[in-house]
mmCIF file of C-alpha atoms and ligand atoms in Angstrom:
data_model
loop_
_atom_site.group_PDB
_atom_site.id
_atom_site.type_symbol
_atom_site.label_atom_id
_atom_site.label_comp_id
_atom_site.label_asym_id
_atom_site.label_seq_id
_atom_site.Cartn_x
_atom_site.Cartn_y
_atom_site.Cartn_z
ATOM 1 C CA MET A 25 33.972 -4.684 37.178
ATOM 2 C CA PRO A 26 31.967 -1.643 38.353
ATOM 3 C CA VAL A 27 28.548 -2.128 39.949
ATOM 4 C CA ILE A 28 25.903 -1.156 37.386
ATOM 5 C CA THR A 29 22.897 0.576 38.916
ATOM 6 C CA CYS A 30 21.535 2.728 36.088
ATOM 7 C CA ILE A 31 21.623 3.186 32.306
ATOM 8 C CA GLU A 32 24.217 5.945 32.714
ATOM 9 C CA ASP A 33 26.639 3.358 34.154
ATOM 10 C CA LEU A 34 26.172 1.278 30.993
ATOM 11 C CA ARG A 35 26.829 4.343 28.820
ATOM 12 C CA VAL A 36 30.087 5.097 30.628
ATOM 13 C CA LEU A 37 31.249 1.488 30.277
ATOM 14 C CA ALA A 38 30.238 1.355 26.602
ATOM 15 C CA LYS A 39 32.219 4.508 25.941
ATOM 16 C CA ARG A 40 35.270 2.779 27.352
ATOM 17 C CA ARG A 41 34.782 -0.483 25.464
ATOM 18 C CA VAL A 42 33.429 0.461 22.017
ATOM 19 C CA PRO A 43 35.680 2.060 19.347
ATOM 20 C CA ARG A 44 35.137 5.788 19.200
ATOM 21 C CA MET A 45 33.633 5.783 15.709
ATOM 22 C CA PHE A 46 30.815 3.427 16.766
ATOM 23 C CA TYR A 47 30.274 4.917 20.217
ATOM 24 C CA ASP A 48 30.006 8.403 18.671
ATOM 25 C CA TYR A 49 27.551 7.081 16.077
ATOM 26 C CA VAL A 50 25.186 6.240 18.942
ATOM 27 C CA ASP A 51 25.765 9.137 21.345
ATOM 28 C CA ALA A 52 25.006 11.850 18.813
ATOM 29 C CA GLY A 53 22.210 13.862 17.306
ATOM 30 C CA SER A 54 22.061 15.969 14.183
ATOM 31 C CA TRP A 55 23.653 19.445 13.902
ATOM 32 C CA THR A 56 23.518 21.254 17.277
ATOM 33 C CA GLU A 57 21.992 18.197 18.977
ATOM 34 C CA SER A 58 19.340 20.393 20.620
ATOM 35 C CA THR A 59 16.499 17.977 19.828
ATOM 36 C CA TYR A 60 18.633 15.049 20.978
ATOM 37 C CA ARG A 61 19.228 16.743 24.346
ATOM 38 C CA ASN A 62 15.640 17.944 24.746
ATOM 39 C CA ASN A 63 14.271 14.423 24.352
ATOM 40 C CA SER A 64 15.746 13.527 27.749
ATOM 41 C CA LEU A 65 15.531 16.962 29.374
ATOM 42 C CA ASP A 66 11.804 17.329 28.677
ATOM 43 C CA LEU A 67 11.105 13.868 30.080
ATOM 44 C CA ALA A 68 13.072 14.682 33.220
ATOM 45 C CA SER A 69 11.040 17.847 33.791
ATOM 46 C CA ILE A 70 7.743 15.924 34.118
ATOM 47 C CA LYS A 71 6.849 15.582 37.797
ATOM 48 C CA LEU A 72 4.960 12.668 39.308
ATOM 49 C CA ARG A 73 2.374 12.591 42.093
ATOM 50 C CA GLN A 74 3.485 10.616 45.120
ATOM 51 C CA ARG A 75 0.768 8.669 46.951
ATOM 52 C CA VAL A 76 1.103 6.926 50.299
ATOM 53 C CA ALA A 77 -0.623 4.262 52.383
ATOM 54 C CA VAL A 78 -1.926 2.465 49.297
ATOM 55 C CA ASP A 79 -1.672 -1.335 49.084
ATOM 56 C CA MET A 80 1.321 -1.867 46.754
ATOM 57 C CA ASP A 81 1.466 -5.637 46.894
ATOM 58 C CA ARG A 82 1.131 -7.866 43.782
ATOM 59 C CA ARG A 83 2.145 -5.463 41.041
ATOM 60 C CA THR A 84 2.235 -6.167 37.321
ATOM 61 C CA LEU A 85 3.919 -4.540 34.326
ATOM 62 C CA ALA A 86 2.489 -7.001 31.799
ATOM 63 C CA THR A 87 0.413 -5.578 28.968
ATOM 64 C CA ARG A 88 -0.039 -5.848 25.187
ATOM 65 C CA MET A 89 1.430 -4.028 22.205
ATOM 66 C CA ILE A 90 -0.488 -4.548 18.922
ATOM 67 C CA GLY A 91 -2.105 -7.540 20.553
ATOM 68 C CA GLU A 92 1.183 -9.221 21.530
ATOM 69 C CA ASN A 93 1.806 -10.005 25.183
ATOM 70 C CA VAL A 94 4.769 -8.068 26.584
ATOM 71 C CA SER A 95 6.300 -8.241 30.057
ATOM 72 C CA MET A 96 6.416 -4.416 30.095
ATOM 73 C CA PRO A 97 5.436 -1.756 27.534
ATOM 74 C CA VAL A 98 8.983 -1.273 26.261
ATOM 75 C CA ALA A 99 10.330 -2.525 22.909
ATOM 76 C CA LEU A 100 13.912 -2.439 21.628
ATOM 77 C CA ALA A 101 13.956 0.196 18.871
ATOM 78 C CA PRO A 102 15.560 -0.460 15.473
ATOM 79 C CA VAL A 103 19.185 0.678 15.580
ATOM 80 C CA GLY A 104 21.430 0.463 12.531
ATOM 81 C CA LEU A 105 24.914 -1.017 12.960
ATOM 82 C CA THR A 106 23.996 -2.665 16.274
ATOM 83 C CA GLY A 107 26.335 -5.475 15.273
ATOM 84 C CA MET A 108 29.274 -3.056 15.385
ATOM 85 C CA GLN A 109 28.713 -2.246 19.067
ATOM 86 C CA HIS A 110 29.496 -5.889 19.861
ATOM 87 C CA GLY A 111 30.046 -8.886 17.589
ATOM 88 C CA ASP A 112 26.688 -10.340 16.444
ATOM 89 C CA GLY A 113 25.008 -7.531 18.375
ATOM 90 C CA GLU A 114 21.560 -7.911 16.820
ATOM 91 C CA ILE A 115 21.428 -11.605 17.713
ATOM 92 C CA HIS A 116 22.455 -10.853 21.312
ATOM 93 C CA ALA A 117 19.922 -8.045 21.657
ATOM 94 C CA ALA A 118 17.133 -10.129 20.100
ATOM 95 C CA ARG A 119 17.868 -13.007 22.467
ATOM 96 C CA ALA A 120 17.879 -10.730 25.500
ATOM 97 C CA ALA A 121 14.548 -9.228 24.400
ATOM 98 C CA GLU A 122 13.053 -12.654 23.788
ATOM 99 C CA LYS A 123 14.058 -13.922 27.229
ATOM 100 C CA PHE A 124 12.710 -10.751 28.844
ATOM 101 C CA GLY A 125 9.426 -10.924 26.955
ATOM 102 C CA VAL A 126 9.657 -7.623 25.062
ATOM 103 C CA PRO A 127 9.645 -6.990 21.289
ATOM 104 C CA PHE A 128 12.890 -6.606 19.347
ATOM 105 C CA VAL A 129 12.885 -4.540 16.147
ATOM 106 C CA LEU A 130 15.591 -5.400 13.591
ATOM 107 C CA SER A 131 16.783 -2.450 11.488
ATOM 108 C CA THR A 132 17.108 -2.611 7.708
ATOM 109 C CA MET A 133 20.648 -1.307 8.332
ATOM 110 C CA SER A 134 21.582 -4.127 10.705
ATOM 111 C CA ILE A 135 24.789 -6.126 10.522
ATOM 112 C CA CYS A 136 23.170 -9.516 11.211
ATOM 113 C CA SER A 137 20.573 -10.290 8.555
ATOM 114 C CA ILE A 138 16.869 -11.074 9.025
ATOM 115 C CA GLU A 139 17.708 -14.730 8.418
ATOM 116 C CA ASP A 140 20.631 -14.669 10.917
ATOM 117 C CA VAL A 141 18.398 -13.316 13.678
ATOM 118 C CA ALA A 142 15.549 -15.702 12.824
ATOM 119 C CA ALA A 143 17.925 -18.687 12.951
ATOM 120 C CA ASN A 144 19.175 -17.665 16.393
ATOM 121 C CA THR A 145 15.893 -16.828 18.141
ATOM 122 C CA SER A 146 12.740 -18.806 18.743
ATOM 123 C CA ARG A 147 10.028 -16.145 18.885
ATOM 124 C CA PRO A 148 9.009 -13.731 16.114
ATOM 125 C CA PHE A 149 10.685 -10.346 16.085
ATOM 126 C CA TRP A 150 9.641 -7.192 14.203
ATOM 127 C CA PHE A 151 11.375 -5.871 11.106
ATOM 128 C CA GLN A 152 11.988 -2.154 10.414
ATOM 129 C CA LEU A 153 11.875 -1.072 6.803
ATOM 130 C CA TYR A 154 13.658 1.822 5.115
ATOM 131 C CA VAL A 155 12.355 2.522 1.636
ATOM 132 C CA MET A 156 14.924 2.688 -1.129
ATOM 133 C CA ARG A 157 14.570 3.563 -4.776
ATOM 134 C CA ASP A 158 15.187 -0.044 -5.801
ATOM 135 C CA ARG A 159 11.586 -1.229 -5.323
ATOM 136 C CA ASP A 160 12.462 -4.725 -6.433
ATOM 137 C CA PHE A 161 14.875 -5.015 -3.558
ATOM 138 C CA ILE A 162 12.346 -3.524 -1.115
ATOM 139 C CA GLY A 163 9.679 -5.980 -2.248
ATOM 140 C CA ARG A 164 12.069 -8.868 -1.702
ATOM 141 C CA LEU A 165 13.097 -7.482 1.690
ATOM 142 C CA ILE A 166 9.431 -7.445 2.774
ATOM 143 C CA ASP A 167 9.051 -11.017 1.529
ATOM 144 C CA ARG A 168 12.169 -12.076 3.448
ATOM 145 C CA ALA A 169 10.772 -10.590 6.667
ATOM 146 C CA LYS A 170 7.540 -12.493 6.036
ATOM 147 C CA ALA A 171 9.406 -15.734 5.323
ATOM 148 C CA ALA A 172 11.416 -15.299 8.533
ATOM 149 C CA GLY A 173 8.162 -15.132 10.519
ATOM 150 C CA CYS A 174 8.420 -11.481 11.592
ATOM 151 C CA SER A 175 5.155 -10.558 13.314
ATOM 152 C CA ALA A 176 5.118 -6.829 12.486
ATOM 153 C CA LEU A 177 6.636 -4.423 9.991
ATOM 154 C CA VAL A 178 7.853 -1.066 11.319
ATOM 155 C CA LEU A 179 7.936 1.379 8.431
ATOM 156 C CA THR A 180 10.202 4.348 9.162
ATOM 157 C CA LEU A 181 8.932 7.534 7.533
ATOM 158 C CA ASP A 182 11.410 10.136 8.801
ATOM 159 C CA LEU A 183 14.577 9.179 6.950
ATOM 160 C CA GLN A 184 14.118 9.804 3.249
ATOM 161 C CA ILE A 185 17.093 12.104 3.579
ATOM 162 C CA LEU A 186 19.751 12.086 6.253
ATOM 163 C CA GLY A 187 20.267 14.685 9.015
ATOM 164 C CA GLN A 188 23.914 15.649 9.306
ATOM 165 C CA ARG A 189 25.774 14.264 12.283
ATOM 166 C CA HIS A 190 29.072 16.067 12.645
ATOM 167 C CA LYS A 191 30.829 13.276 14.531
ATOM 168 C CA ASP A 192 30.153 10.653 11.863
ATOM 169 C CA LEU A 193 31.656 12.880 9.195
ATOM 170 C CA LYS A 194 34.676 13.711 11.315
ATOM 171 C CA ASN A 195 35.223 10.066 12.269
ATOM 172 C CA GLY A 196 34.767 8.826 8.693
ATOM 173 C CA LEU A 197 32.138 6.304 9.874
ATOM 174 C CA SER A 198 32.176 3.115 7.818
ATOM 175 C CA THR A 199 31.643 -0.576 8.394
ATOM 176 C CA PRO A 200 33.900 -2.386 8.668
ATOM 177 C CA PRO A 201 36.136 0.531 9.776
ATOM 178 C CA LYS A 202 38.833 1.572 7.361
ATOM 179 C CA PRO A 203 42.293 0.445 8.507
ATOM 180 C CA THR A 204 43.619 3.963 9.074
ATOM 181 C CA LEU A 205 46.294 4.606 11.706
ATOM 182 C CA ARG A 206 43.780 6.491 13.841
ATOM 183 C CA ASN A 207 41.236 3.672 13.734
ATOM 184 C CA ILE A 208 43.798 0.962 14.399
ATOM 185 C CA ALA A 209 45.280 2.915 17.325
ATOM 186 C CA ASN A 210 41.810 3.397 18.803
ATOM 187 C CA MET A 211 40.725 -0.213 18.295
ATOM 188 C CA ALA A 212 43.940 -1.437 19.938
ATOM 189 C CA THR A 213 42.603 0.067 23.186
ATOM 190 C CA LYS A 214 39.344 -1.951 22.935
ATOM 191 C CA PRO A 215 40.438 -5.607 23.334
ATOM 192 C CA ARG A 216 36.997 -6.942 24.345
ATOM 193 C CA TRP A 217 35.387 -5.408 21.301
ATOM 194 C CA CYS A 218 38.136 -6.767 19.008
ATOM 195 C CA TRP A 219 37.702 -10.225 20.529
ATOM 196 C CA SER A 220 33.933 -10.198 19.998
ATOM 197 C CA MET A 221 34.428 -9.056 16.397
ATOM 198 C CA LEU A 222 36.956 -11.801 15.734
ATOM 199 C CA GLN A 223 34.319 -14.380 16.741
ATOM 200 C CA THR A 224 32.051 -13.431 13.843
ATOM 201 C CA ARG A 225 32.239 -12.818 10.120
ATOM 202 C CA ARG A 226 29.258 -10.479 10.234
ATOM 203 C CA ARG A 227 30.757 -7.007 9.820
ATOM 204 C CA SER A 228 28.783 -5.508 7.002
ATOM 205 C CA PHE A 229 25.108 -4.809 6.222
ATOM 206 C CA GLY A 230 23.657 -8.315 6.257
ATOM 207 C CA ASN A 231 20.258 -7.429 4.792
ATOM 208 C CA ILE A 232 21.781 -5.672 1.812
ATOM 209 C CA VAL A 233 25.136 -7.020 0.693
ATOM 210 C CA GLY A 234 24.527 -9.907 -1.671
ATOM 211 C CA HIS A 235 20.796 -9.050 -1.938
ATOM 212 C CA ALA A 236 20.707 -5.661 -3.679
ATOM 213 C CA SER A 237 22.038 -5.453 -7.182
ATOM 214 C CA GLY A 238 25.350 -3.676 -7.646
ATOM 215 C CA VAL A 239 26.375 -4.117 -4.005
ATOM 216 C CA GLY A 240 29.163 -6.599 -3.544
ATOM 217 C CA ASP A 241 31.459 -4.820 -1.144
ATOM 218 C CA MET A 242 31.377 -2.045 1.408
ATOM 219 C CA SER A 243 33.149 0.608 -0.586
ATOM 220 C CA SER A 244 30.262 0.704 -3.039
ATOM 221 C CA LEU A 245 27.688 0.363 -0.270
ATOM 222 C CA SER A 246 28.141 3.776 1.355
ATOM 223 C CA GLN A 247 27.710 5.330 -2.055
ATOM 224 C CA TRP A 248 24.746 3.085 -2.713
ATOM 225 C CA THR A 249 23.054 4.091 0.569
ATOM 226 C CA ALA A 250 23.329 7.789 -0.195
ATOM 227 C CA GLN A 251 21.908 7.195 -3.643
ATOM 228 C CA GLN A 252 19.280 4.652 -2.674
ATOM 229 C CA PHE A 253 17.226 6.112 0.208
ATOM 230 C CA ASP A 254 14.148 7.286 -1.633
ATOM 231 C CA PRO A 255 13.349 10.996 -1.264
ATOM 232 C CA THR A 256 9.996 10.491 -3.045
ATOM 233 C CA LEU A 257 8.537 8.265 -0.291
ATOM 234 C CA ASN A 258 4.865 9.225 0.286
ATOM 235 C CA TRP A 259 1.508 7.877 1.518
ATOM 236 C CA ASP A 260 0.880 5.982 -1.731
ATOM 237 C CA ASP A 261 3.996 3.971 -0.960
ATOM 238 C CA VAL A 262 2.647 3.207 2.503
ATOM 239 C CA ALA A 263 -0.407 1.694 0.781
ATOM 240 C CA TRP A 264 1.516 -0.692 -1.472
ATOM 241 C CA ILE A 265 3.914 -1.649 1.298
ATOM 242 C CA LYS A 266 0.950 -2.439 3.559
ATOM 243 C CA GLU A 267 -0.579 -4.578 0.857
ATOM 244 C CA ARG A 268 2.634 -6.430 0.010
ATOM 245 C CA TRP A 269 3.334 -7.063 3.701
ATOM 246 C CA GLY A 270 -0.214 -8.106 4.612
ATOM 247 C CA GLY A 271 0.408 -8.177 8.381
ATOM 248 C CA LYS A 272 0.609 -5.797 11.341
ATOM 249 C CA LEU A 273 2.006 -2.411 10.291
ATOM 250 C CA ILE A 274 3.588 0.214 12.551
ATOM 251 C CA LEU A 275 4.489 3.694 11.262
ATOM 252 C CA LYS A 276 7.559 5.269 12.858
ATOM 253 C CA GLY A 277 8.620 8.898 12.922
ATOM 254 C CA ILE A 278 5.300 10.749 13.309
ATOM 255 C CA MET A 279 5.636 14.150 15.031
ATOM 256 C CA ASP A 280 2.534 16.034 13.912
ATOM 257 C CA PRO A 281 -1.209 15.464 14.512
ATOM 258 C CA GLU A 282 -1.970 15.934 10.794
ATOM 259 C CA ASP A 283 0.488 13.203 9.872
ATOM 260 C CA ALA A 284 -0.958 11.081 12.679
ATOM 261 C CA MET A 285 -4.422 11.397 11.079
ATOM 262 C CA LEU A 286 -2.955 10.295 7.748
ATOM 263 C CA ALA A 287 -1.363 7.358 9.552
ATOM 264 C CA VAL A 288 -4.796 6.345 10.874
ATOM 265 C CA ARG A 289 -6.258 6.686 7.388
ATOM 266 C CA SER A 290 -3.527 4.397 6.016
ATOM 267 C CA GLY A 291 -4.900 1.583 8.166
ATOM 268 C CA ALA A 292 -1.737 1.085 10.233
ATOM 269 C CA ASP A 293 -2.023 -0.712 13.568
ATOM 270 C CA ALA A 294 0.226 1.603 15.585
ATOM 271 C CA LEU A 295 2.290 4.743 15.177
ATOM 272 C CA ILE A 296 5.471 5.786 16.930
ATOM 273 C CA VAL A 297 5.860 9.421 17.920
ATOM 274 C CA SER A 298 9.563 9.794 17.241
ATOM 275 C CA ASN A 299 12.137 12.292 16.027
ATOM 276 C CA HIS A 300 14.601 9.472 15.388
ATOM 277 C CA GLY A 301 16.347 10.088 18.696
ATOM 278 C CA GLY A 302 17.153 13.681 17.686
ATOM 279 C CA ARG A 303 19.118 12.490 14.660
ATOM 280 C CA GLN A 304 17.064 14.054 11.850
ATOM 281 C CA LEU A 305 15.355 17.472 12.179
ATOM 282 C CA ASP A 306 17.415 19.445 14.692
ATOM 283 C CA GLY A 307 14.999 22.041 16.070
ATOM 284 C CA ALA A 308 12.032 19.665 16.166
ATOM 285 C CA PRO A 309 10.396 19.443 19.602
ATOM 286 C CA SER A 310 11.217 16.540 21.858
ATOM 287 C CA SER A 311 9.040 13.544 21.118
ATOM 288 C CA ILE A 312 7.487 13.698 24.622
ATOM 289 C CA ALA A 313 6.442 17.308 23.889
ATOM 290 C CA ALA A 314 4.834 16.208 20.612
ATOM 291 C CA LEU A 315 2.999 13.253 22.180
ATOM 292 C CA PRO A 316 -0.062 14.824 23.902
ATOM 293 C CA ALA A 317 -1.452 16.567 20.797
ATOM 294 C CA ILE A 318 -1.084 13.358 18.796
ATOM 295 C CA VAL A 319 -2.816 11.308 21.500
ATOM 296 C CA ASP A 320 -5.621 13.888 21.531
ATOM 297 C CA ALA A 321 -6.008 13.705 17.772
ATOM 298 C CA VAL A 322 -5.838 9.938 17.177
ATOM 299 C CA GLY A 323 -5.402 8.108 20.492
ATOM 300 C CA GLY A 324 -8.822 6.510 20.166
ATOM 301 C CA ASP A 325 -8.200 5.246 16.626
ATOM 302 C CA ILE A 326 -4.707 3.740 16.705
ATOM 303 C CA GLU A 327 -2.126 2.610 19.253
ATOM 304 C CA VAL A 328 0.197 5.539 19.920
ATOM 305 C CA TRP A 329 3.711 4.755 21.156
ATOM 306 C CA VAL A 330 6.670 7.051 21.741
ATOM 307 C CA ASP A 331 10.462 6.879 21.731
ATOM 308 C CA GLY A 332 13.315 9.320 22.289
ATOM 309 C CA GLY A 333 15.322 10.076 25.401
ATOM 310 C CA ILE A 334 13.997 7.236 27.555
ATOM 311 C CA ARG A 335 16.750 6.271 29.999
ATOM 312 C CA SER A 336 14.786 4.940 32.966
ATOM 313 C CA GLY A 337 11.565 3.343 34.124
ATOM 314 C CA GLN A 338 10.539 6.774 35.399
ATOM 315 C CA ASP A 339 10.729 7.992 31.794
ATOM 316 C CA VAL A 340 8.580 5.078 30.634
ATOM 317 C CA ILE A 341 5.860 5.881 33.170
ATOM 318 C CA ARG A 342 5.972 9.580 32.198
ATOM 319 C CA ALA A 343 5.316 8.588 28.583
ATOM 320 C CA LEU A 344 2.446 6.328 29.629
ATOM 321 C CA ALA A 345 0.994 9.086 31.804
ATOM 322 C CA LEU A 346 0.964 11.386 28.782
ATOM 323 C CA GLY A 347 -1.061 8.854 26.834
ATOM 324 C CA ALA A 348 1.436 6.522 25.112
ATOM 325 C CA ARG A 349 0.356 2.871 25.120
ATOM 326 C CA GLY A 350 3.913 1.696 24.567
ATOM 327 C CA THR A 351 7.490 2.929 24.382
ATOM 328 C CA LEU A 352 10.719 2.026 22.622
ATOM 329 C CA ILE A 353 14.296 2.395 23.803
ATOM 330 C CA GLY A 354 17.269 2.878 21.479
ATOM 331 C CA ARG A 355 20.443 4.072 23.146
ATOM 332 C CA ALA A 356 19.531 2.620 26.552
ATOM 333 C CA PHE A 357 19.855 -0.951 25.268
ATOM 334 C CA VAL A 358 22.692 -0.196 22.838
ATOM 335 C CA TYR A 359 24.844 1.119 25.705
ATOM 336 C CA GLY A 360 24.156 -2.138 27.532
ATOM 337 C CA LEU A 361 25.220 -4.120 24.481
ATOM 338 C CA GLY A 362 28.438 -2.151 24.017
ATOM 339 C CA ALA A 363 29.246 -2.436 27.704
ATOM 340 C CA LEU A 364 28.497 -6.101 28.381
ATOM 341 C CA GLY A 365 27.082 -7.817 25.289
ATOM 342 C CA GLU A 366 23.830 -9.756 25.735
ATOM 343 C CA ALA A 367 24.102 -9.542 29.535
ATOM 344 C CA GLY A 368 24.245 -5.767 29.197
ATOM 345 C CA VAL A 369 20.998 -5.643 27.195
ATOM 346 C CA THR A 370 19.370 -7.825 29.842
ATOM 347 C CA LYS A 371 20.775 -5.506 32.502
ATOM 348 C CA ALA A 372 19.291 -2.467 30.743
ATOM 349 C CA LEU A 373 15.879 -4.159 30.616
ATOM 350 C CA GLN A 374 16.086 -5.225 34.271
ATOM 351 C CA LEU A 375 17.021 -1.717 35.379
ATOM 352 C CA ILE A 376 14.138 -0.148 33.485
ATOM 353 C CA ALA A 377 11.615 -2.778 34.634
ATOM 354 C CA ASN A 378 12.650 -2.327 38.260
ATOM 355 C CA GLU A 379 12.472 1.455 38.056
ATOM 356 C CA LEU A 380 9.101 1.277 36.320
ATOM 357 C CA ASP A 381 7.739 -1.150 38.895
ATOM 358 C CA LEU A 382 8.848 0.883 41.929
ATOM 359 C CA THR A 383 7.858 4.223 40.422
ATOM 360 C CA MET A 384 4.404 2.896 39.631
ATOM 361 C CA ALA A 385 4.067 1.777 43.250
ATOM 362 C CA PHE A 386 5.226 5.161 44.572
ATOM 363 C CA CYS A 387 2.488 6.693 42.440
ATOM 364 C CA GLY A 388 -0.002 4.410 44.202
ATOM 365 C CA LEU A 389 -0.692 1.970 41.334
ATOM 366 C CA ARG A 390 -0.238 -1.792 40.971
ATOM 367 C CA ASP A 391 -1.085 -2.396 37.327
ATOM 368 C CA VAL A 392 0.747 -0.665 34.498
ATOM 369 C CA ASN A 393 -2.475 -0.668 32.474
ATOM 370 C CA ALA A 394 -3.991 1.719 35.024
ATOM 371 C CA VAL A 395 -1.339 4.415 34.492
ATOM 372 C CA ASP A 396 -2.852 7.630 33.153
ATOM 373 C CA GLY A 397 -2.648 11.399 33.525
ATOM 374 C CA SER A 398 -3.833 11.203 37.135
ATOM 375 C CA ILE A 399 -0.273 10.315 38.255
ATOM 376 C CA LEU A 400 1.097 13.623 36.940
ATOM 377 C CA PHE A 401 1.839 16.371 39.427
ATOM 378 C CA ARG A 402 0.279 19.606 38.248
ATOM 379 C CA ASN A 403 0.957 22.926 39.975
HETATM 380 C C1 FMN C 13 22.698 4.668 16.608
HETATM 381 C C2 FMN C 13 21.267 4.740 16.177
HETATM 382 C C3 FMN C 13 20.872 4.142 14.997
HETATM 383 C C4 FMN C 13 19.530 4.158 14.622
HETATM 384 N N1 FMN C 13 19.142 3.484 13.489
HETATM 385 C C5 FMN C 13 17.830 3.432 13.165
HETATM 386 C C6 FMN C 13 17.396 2.632 12.081
HETATM 387 O O1 FMN C 13 18.170 1.962 11.428
HETATM 388 N N2 FMN C 13 16.065 2.655 11.778
HETATM 389 C C7 FMN C 13 15.155 3.383 12.495
HETATM 390 O O2 FMN C 13 13.968 3.374 12.184
HETATM 391 N N3 FMN C 13 15.551 4.125 13.545
HETATM 392 C C8 FMN C 13 16.866 4.157 13.905
HETATM 393 N N4 FMN C 13 17.256 4.875 15.005
HETATM 394 C C9 FMN C 13 16.239 5.558 15.840
HETATM 395 C C10 FMN C 13 15.713 4.634 16.930
HETATM 396 O O3 FMN C 13 14.913 3.611 16.398
HETATM 397 C C11 FMN C 13 14.884 5.392 17.968
HETATM 398 O O4 FMN C 13 13.894 6.141 17.311
HETATM 399 C C12 FMN C 13 15.722 6.300 18.849
HETATM 400 O O5 FMN C 13 16.953 5.708 19.139
HETATM 401 C C13 FMN C 13 14.989 6.617 20.142
HETATM 402 O O6 FMN C 13 15.733 7.480 20.940
HETATM 403 P P1 FMN C 13 16.686 6.997 22.164
HETATM 404 O O7 FMN C 13 17.912 6.414 21.532
HETATM 405 O O8 FMN C 13 16.957 8.247 22.882
HETATM 406 O O9 FMN C 13 15.930 5.954 22.950
HETATM 407 C C14 FMN C 13 18.593 4.849 15.405
HETATM 408 C C15 FMN C 13 18.994 5.468 16.589
HETATM 409 C C16 FMN C 13 20.319 5.403 16.993
HETATM 410 C C17 FMN C 13 20.717 6.054 18.295
#
């Protein structure tokens, strides 16, 4: 067992342990992947100011996101098919998040259902909503999240249509995987993954199969997904969804100050500056590059968070320094899950917390709530 010291170690191990189709689904962006790459590259280019001879004792990373106490300003982002990285993956990730004291966001396109995750955790998680044409189904999905005690709804606005990811097309991504020779040969080299999958019957989209009309099995589901994501989604829909939900609302996928102002007008509690991890508009700026203008425009009116490319605690503090009040991580925790199951998600969170804590101290601060633009090195 290799010694894991950084998120990159978890990625390398996940690549070895997760079938290619599902690993590639995660480690990919749309088209040329330029936005995907820039998310991390632009974060890495932000330099920090080192301070010395400052009392660095008694440090804290604890803060609040939409009024909820968190042990650090990092939530687990919604990631579809998490349960195909490791058997019952969403339950494992939610448990790791709960124990660590950070929010977990369950994707609409999860393998374990809202009810599965609720039955296997003891604190409320957040539910991410994709809007489909079947409004009846969407209404019921919102009600199910409410009934399960979810404490916030994360409405994703940047996936009415799907950016093309070459690898998924080439691999013939499906869940469960089709029993082709290529897939079987590849899975035969992933015994841990096969074992974890044999322990569960959850291998298809738990929030959808059996709940949406006309979807009984997976072969009709892929077709259904392509047909069902609603290209007409607009701000009027945000209004009725907000009303039907009636609780804390977070809007995900904002990249432009004008859209951020509309998000404020909608009455949402927080917005997430996000380009979907570089998986939608290839050619969009990195989310860290889009953040400052959005903070300038609406930072006083709504909580602004950011995701995309965060692979370390240093990246988290860079986002905070540029004005984000919270961050989300996608691939960083998914690599941990694929590598080591629940322990791997915990490991990812520990690594990031430790890096954040030490980096904050090197910058001369003891309280994460005090991080601001003054820790940035400017030439
Ligand atoms: C494999 C994968 C699946 C994703 N599925 C969803 C999803 O179902 N819903 C959603 O709102 N965002 C989804 N996202 C986007 C993430 O929530 C998040 O915005 C992104 O992963 C952040 O970038 P990072 O992975 O570099 O941290 C997905 C991202 C990945 C990598």
